[in-house]
Amino acid sequence: MADDGASTPLLATWADVDPARHPFDPVEMSVAVRALVPPPLPRPAFRDGGWVGESEAFAWVDSVSVLLSDRYGQWAYRWHWGPVEREQLGFVTDRIPTPAEAPAFVADSLLAWRRWLESLAERFDHILPSLDAAQTGGAADVVAAWEAAVAQLMTFVAAPVVDDDGWQEYCKITLRWFLTATGIPPDRAQAMVDGALERFGWWPPLTAMEISEVAERVARDVLNPGGIATVARVDSWPDTWPHGWPSWRATNTGKGAGSSPHRGHSA
């Protein structure tokens, strides 16, 4: 999709897309798109080793993004970003609708994106109270709450993604939004997410071990940004044994307690 460019909304914070901040009437939208959506050109065709009409198809998607975001708010710019939509191979080359089908096509895609954001909001509402230090029993509980929060969100957003090259972007934007929802500044949130996910290239499968590692790193960066053992707990054994040993929370090894160990294959 035409996701880059000076006019593309950054959607850097949860406030940019939070459904609670952006009222939306799906019934009104389903009627409005009939006049709002421009007719697309014929679907791209593959000829002589290349796509003919592909740039025009991307331009149509971008024009729809601008029209929808102008009417409903910048969250709607990503109308084609619902996980199911993004997982459809050839969204542009194979699925550009006919002029008659375009309004329903856009409406369905925008609704899928909105439903995904609403389901994410429900997750945030459920998880955020658990991070309140006043409601926890101690430093170890705060650490556990943050790790559980990140792991839950990564599992949730990756679940509908079929291709191994698709989960990274959803995890990045979700964790970035979640961190900003807790009050972390957007630039710092972006840096933390990039640092936690920077080692993943294209096509790596997302495993429980990877989720655990990312969750631990995000929790460490949130709660212990200066490398000082403010949230360490006493462990009999490192809790990541043998993978990624020693744990950043272990206090009996001389290498944990807030240090930043090199985790083998991690950056």
Tab-separated table of C-alpha atoms in Angstrom:
chain	number	residue	atom	x	y	z
A	1	MET	CA	0.000	0.000	0.000
A	2	ALA	CA	0.961	3.604	-0.279
A	3	ASP	CA	2.018	3.824	3.337
A	4	ASP	CA	4.853	6.278	2.937
A	5	GLY	CA	5.023	9.894	1.959
A	6	ALA	CA	4.772	13.296	3.502
A	7	SER	CA	0.953	13.211	3.692
A	8	THR	CA	0.758	9.838	5.449
A	9	PRO	CA	-0.501	10.152	9.052
A	10	LEU	CA	2.124	8.812	11.423
A	11	LEU	CA	-0.395	7.320	13.871
A	12	ALA	CA	2.407	7.397	16.425
A	13	THR	CA	0.260	7.337	19.550
A	14	TRP	CA	-2.746	5.426	20.793
A	15	ALA	CA	-4.664	8.710	20.926
A	16	ASP	CA	-4.362	8.865	17.124
A	17	VAL	CA	-6.416	5.699	16.656
A	18	ASP	CA	-8.250	5.093	19.942
A	19	PRO	CA	-11.889	4.378	18.982
A	20	ALA	CA	-13.062	6.109	22.156
A	21	ARG	CA	-11.592	9.368	20.852
A	22	HIS	CA	-12.921	8.966	17.332
A	23	PRO	CA	-16.678	8.340	17.160
A	24	PHE	CA	-17.724	6.399	14.095
A	25	ASP	CA	-21.082	5.455	12.618
A	26	PRO	CA	-20.719	2.385	10.375
A	27	VAL	CA	-24.219	2.797	8.967
A	28	GLU	CA	-23.528	6.373	7.898
A	29	MET	CA	-20.195	5.298	6.437
A	30	SER	CA	-21.702	2.494	4.371
A	31	VAL	CA	-23.973	5.082	2.714
A	32	ALA	CA	-21.365	7.834	2.405
A	33	VAL	CA	-18.775	5.726	0.588
A	34	ARG	CA	-21.104	5.383	-2.392
A	35	ALA	CA	-20.478	9.017	-3.226
A	36	LEU	CA	-17.084	9.315	-1.547
A	37	VAL	CA	-15.081	6.534	-3.178
A	38	PRO	CA	-13.722	7.266	-6.670
A	39	PRO	CA	-13.980	4.494	-9.271
A	40	PRO	CA	-10.755	2.517	-9.635
A	41	LEU	CA	-9.062	1.891	-12.938
A	42	PRO	CA	-8.986	-1.651	-14.356
A	43	ARG	CA	-7.182	-4.211	-12.220
A	44	PRO	CA	-3.417	-4.438	-12.886
A	45	ALA	CA	-2.288	-7.087	-15.349
A	46	PHE	CA	1.028	-8.933	-15.516
A	47	ARG	CA	2.568	-8.537	-18.960
A	48	ASP	CA	6.081	-8.979	-20.337
A	49	GLY	CA	7.561	-9.649	-16.903
A	50	GLY	CA	5.966	-6.717	-15.089
A	51	TRP	CA	2.729	-5.294	-13.749
A	52	VAL	CA	0.833	-2.853	-15.911
A	53	GLY	CA	-1.421	-0.520	-13.952
A	54	GLU	CA	0.068	-1.290	-10.542
A	55	SER	CA	1.084	2.293	-9.772
A	56	GLU	CA	-2.414	3.453	-10.689
A	57	ALA	CA	-3.884	0.878	-8.323
A	58	PHE	CA	-1.682	2.079	-5.464
A	59	ALA	CA	-2.666	5.654	-6.269
A	60	TRP	CA	-6.347	4.691	-6.003
A	61	VAL	CA	-5.797	3.067	-2.610
A	62	ASP	CA	-3.975	6.188	-1.415
A	63	SER	CA	-6.708	8.495	-2.711
A	64	VAL	CA	-9.300	6.485	-0.790
A	65	SER	CA	-7.096	6.709	2.318
A	66	VAL	CA	-6.993	10.501	2.085
A	67	LEU	CA	-10.754	10.812	1.566
A	68	LEU	CA	-11.580	8.509	4.472
A	69	SER	CA	-9.116	10.147	6.871
A	70	ASP	CA	-10.432	13.590	5.976
A	71	ARG	CA	-13.959	12.489	6.816
A	72	TYR	CA	-13.513	10.111	9.769
A	73	GLY	CA	-10.145	10.972	11.253
A	74	GLN	CA	-6.567	9.954	10.593
A	75	TRP	CA	-7.127	6.437	11.958
A	76	ALA	CA	-9.112	5.693	8.773
A	77	TYR	CA	-6.066	6.270	6.577
A	78	ARG	CA	-5.132	2.652	7.245
A	79	TRP	CA	-8.510	1.378	6.052
A	80	HIS	CA	-6.804	-1.520	4.287
A	81	TRP	CA	-4.752	-2.570	7.321
A	82	GLY	CA	-7.100	-5.002	9.021
A	83	PRO	CA	-5.090	-8.217	9.567
A	84	VAL	CA	-7.396	-10.265	7.350
A	85	GLU	CA	-7.142	-7.686	4.573
A	86	ARG	CA	-3.378	-7.483	4.745
A	87	GLU	CA	-3.132	-11.246	4.663
A	88	GLN	CA	-4.958	-11.442	1.349
A	89	LEU	CA	-2.235	-11.942	-1.220
A	90	GLY	CA	-2.329	-9.492	-4.074
A	91	PHE	CA	-4.463	-6.887	-2.337
A	92	VAL	CA	-3.660	-4.451	-5.135
A	93	THR	CA	-2.807	-6.656	-8.079
A	94	ASP	CA	-5.542	-9.258	-7.600
A	95	ARG	CA	-8.268	-7.607	-5.560
A	96	ILE	CA	-8.789	-4.081	-6.859
A	97	PRO	CA	-12.574	-3.997	-7.265
A	98	THR	CA	-14.626	-2.959	-10.242
A	99	PRO	CA	-16.200	0.506	-10.059
A	100	ALA	CA	-19.522	-1.079	-9.077
A	101	GLU	CA	-17.899	-3.135	-6.296
A	102	ALA	CA	-15.632	-0.381	-4.960
A	103	PRO	CA	-17.963	1.199	-2.351
A	104	ALA	CA	-18.759	-2.127	-0.669
A	105	PHE	CA	-15.138	-3.200	-0.905
A	106	VAL	CA	-13.920	-0.048	0.856
A	107	ALA	CA	-16.701	-0.159	3.456
A	108	ASP	CA	-15.956	-3.776	4.362
A	109	SER	CA	-12.227	-3.103	4.624
A	110	LEU	CA	-12.673	0.005	6.759
A	111	LEU	CA	-15.049	-1.872	9.069
A	112	ALA	CA	-12.517	-4.699	9.434
A	113	TRP	CA	-9.845	-2.168	10.436
A	114	ARG	CA	-12.200	-0.430	12.862
A	115	ARG	CA	-13.223	-3.721	14.467
A	116	TRP	CA	-9.564	-4.604	14.939
A	117	LEU	CA	-8.892	-1.275	16.635
A	118	GLU	CA	-11.937	-1.762	18.883
A	119	SER	CA	-10.764	-5.237	19.880
A	120	LEU	CA	-7.339	-3.779	20.632
A	121	ALA	CA	-8.957	-1.085	22.779
A	122	GLU	CA	-10.719	-3.783	24.792
A	123	ARG	CA	-7.368	-5.473	25.401
A	124	PHE	CA	-5.782	-2.208	26.497
A	125	ASP	CA	-8.665	-1.481	28.882
A	126	HIS	CA	-8.236	-4.920	30.421
A	127	ILE	CA	-4.439	-4.821	30.705
A	128	LEU	CA	-3.623	-1.238	31.683
A	129	PRO	CA	-5.026	-1.426	35.246
A	130	SER	CA	-2.744	-4.382	35.985
A	131	LEU	CA	0.306	-2.130	35.479
A	132	ASP	CA	-0.667	0.261	38.254
A	133	ALA	CA	2.131	-0.060	40.794
A	134	ALA	CA	-0.269	0.900	43.558
A	135	GLN	CA	-2.298	-2.216	42.827
A	136	THR	CA	0.619	-4.659	42.819
A	137	GLY	CA	2.324	-6.373	45.695
A	138	GLY	CA	5.881	-5.360	44.920
A	139	ALA	CA	8.576	-4.823	42.311
A	140	ALA	CA	8.483	-8.430	41.098
A	141	ASP	CA	4.751	-8.152	40.515
A	142	VAL	CA	5.236	-5.023	38.426
A	143	VAL	CA	7.808	-6.800	36.271
A	144	ALA	CA	5.558	-9.810	35.830
A	145	ALA	CA	2.608	-7.590	34.934
A	146	TRP	CA	4.549	-5.796	32.214
A	147	GLU	CA	5.934	-9.008	30.742
A	148	ALA	CA	2.476	-10.580	30.750
A	149	ALA	CA	0.991	-7.488	29.096
A	150	VAL	CA	3.491	-7.483	26.236
A	151	ALA	CA	3.190	-11.242	25.738
A	152	GLN	CA	-0.614	-11.064	25.649
A	153	LEU	CA	-0.621	-8.263	23.101
A	154	MET	CA	1.928	-9.929	20.834
A	155	THR	CA	-0.020	-13.183	20.922
A	156	PHE	CA	-3.271	-11.369	20.189
A	157	VAL	CA	-2.060	-9.360	17.210
A	158	ALA	CA	-0.021	-12.194	15.689
A	159	ALA	CA	-2.808	-14.787	15.924
A	160	PRO	CA	-4.654	-13.850	12.693
A	161	VAL	CA	-1.452	-13.318	10.702
A	162	VAL	CA	-0.731	-16.218	8.397
A	163	ASP	CA	2.563	-15.280	6.740
A	164	ASP	CA	5.701	-15.151	8.846
A	165	ASP	CA	6.603	-11.790	7.297
A	166	GLY	CA	3.382	-10.161	8.483
A	167	TRP	CA	3.443	-10.208	12.276
A	168	GLN	CA	6.338	-7.800	12.818
A	169	GLU	CA	4.537	-4.645	11.714
A	170	TYR	CA	1.429	-5.430	13.723
A	171	CYS	CA	3.475	-6.120	16.843
A	172	LYS	CA	5.456	-2.926	16.361
A	173	ILE	CA	2.479	-0.623	16.002
A	174	THR	CA	0.555	-2.355	18.787
A	175	LEU	CA	3.401	-2.187	21.294
A	176	ARG	CA	4.137	1.413	20.319
A	177	TRP	CA	0.500	2.382	20.870
A	178	PHE	CA	0.389	0.474	24.140
A	179	LEU	CA	3.477	2.189	25.481
A	180	THR	CA	2.115	5.622	24.574
A	181	ALA	CA	-1.170	4.669	26.255
A	182	THR	CA	0.800	4.238	29.495
A	183	GLY	CA	2.228	7.744	29.141
A	184	ILE	CA	5.589	6.958	27.544
A	185	PRO	CA	6.556	9.643	24.975
A	186	PRO	CA	6.177	8.542	21.323
A	187	ASP	CA	9.874	8.852	20.454
A	188	ARG	CA	10.946	6.750	23.417
A	189	ALA	CA	8.197	4.219	22.749
A	190	GLN	CA	9.363	3.882	19.144
A	191	ALA	CA	12.981	3.405	20.211
A	192	MET	CA	12.024	0.763	22.764
A	193	VAL	CA	9.934	-1.194	20.275
A	194	ASP	CA	12.614	-0.970	17.599
A	195	GLY	CA	15.198	-2.206	20.087
A	196	ALA	CA	13.059	-5.146	21.159
A	197	LEU	CA	12.224	-6.258	17.622
A	198	GLU	CA	15.253	-5.094	15.653
A	199	ARG	CA	16.766	-8.544	15.190
A	200	PHE	CA	13.759	-9.905	13.318
A	201	GLY	CA	14.119	-9.856	9.553
A	202	TRP	CA	11.723	-11.221	6.995
A	203	TRP	CA	10.061	-14.607	7.373
A	204	PRO	CA	11.025	-15.545	10.940
A	205	PRO	CA	8.279	-17.543	12.669
A	206	LEU	CA	7.009	-16.070	15.906
A	207	THR	CA	7.435	-18.578	18.721
A	208	ALA	CA	6.593	-18.543	22.407
A	209	MET	CA	10.307	-18.167	23.140
A	210	GLU	CA	10.549	-15.075	20.944
A	211	ILE	CA	7.464	-13.567	22.563
A	212	SER	CA	8.948	-14.172	26.006
A	213	GLU	CA	12.222	-12.564	25.005
A	214	VAL	CA	10.574	-9.457	23.565
A	215	ALA	CA	8.306	-9.172	26.611
A	216	GLU	CA	11.295	-9.348	28.948
A	217	ARG	CA	13.229	-6.741	27.003
A	218	VAL	CA	10.334	-4.287	26.829
A	219	ALA	CA	9.665	-4.702	30.553
A	220	ARG	CA	13.343	-4.129	31.292
A	221	ASP	CA	13.479	-0.987	29.168
A	222	VAL	CA	10.288	0.416	30.680
A	223	LEU	CA	11.116	-0.280	34.307
A	224	ASN	CA	14.889	-0.101	34.271
A	225	PRO	CA	15.886	2.413	31.564
A	226	GLY	CA	19.099	3.483	33.289
A	227	GLY	CA	20.446	0.004	33.934
A	228	ILE	CA	19.922	0.392	37.663
A	229	ALA	CA	18.454	-2.522	39.589
A	230	THR	CA	15.232	-0.827	40.660
A	231	VAL	CA	13.047	-3.828	39.925
A	232	ALA	CA	15.370	-6.773	40.540
A	233	ARG	CA	14.154	-9.769	42.479
A	234	VAL	CA	16.053	-12.498	44.269
A	235	ASP	CA	16.072	-15.728	42.275
A	236	SER	CA	17.464	-19.105	43.212
A	237	TRP	CA	18.231	-19.680	39.519
A	238	PRO	CA	18.078	-17.413	36.483
A	239	ASP	CA	14.530	-17.606	35.150
A	240	THR	CA	15.627	-17.808	31.516
A	241	TRP	CA	17.854	-20.838	32.000
A	242	PRO	CA	19.302	-22.015	29.703
A	243	HIS	CA	18.140	-19.654	26.959
A	244	GLY	CA	19.424	-16.096	27.268
A	245	TRP	CA	21.131	-16.808	30.571
A	246	PRO	CA	21.468	-14.968	32.853
A	247	SER	CA	18.198	-13.162	33.473
A	248	TRP	CA	18.333	-9.399	33.855
A	249	ARG	CA	16.375	-9.885	37.078
A	250	ALA	CA	18.642	-12.501	38.652
A	251	THR	CA	20.548	-11.222	41.670
A	252	ASN	CA	22.622	-14.266	42.560
A	253	THR	CA	24.846	-14.482	39.471
A	254	GLY	CA	26.660	-11.170	39.561
A	255	LYS	CA	25.463	-10.504	36.019
A	256	GLY	CA	21.804	-9.687	36.528
A	257	ALA	CA	20.381	-7.090	38.862
A	258	GLY	CA	19.645	-4.537	36.219
A	259	SER	CA	22.603	-5.091	33.912
A	260	SER	CA	22.043	-5.447	30.191
A	261	PRO	CA	23.377	-8.903	29.304
A	262	HIS	CA	24.083	-9.840	25.740
A	263	ARG	CA	21.476	-12.445	24.928
A	264	GLY	CA	23.275	-14.518	22.366
A	265	HIS	CA	21.354	-13.875	19.162
A	266	SER	CA	19.708	-10.664	20.419
A	267	ALA	CA	20.822	-7.224	19.484
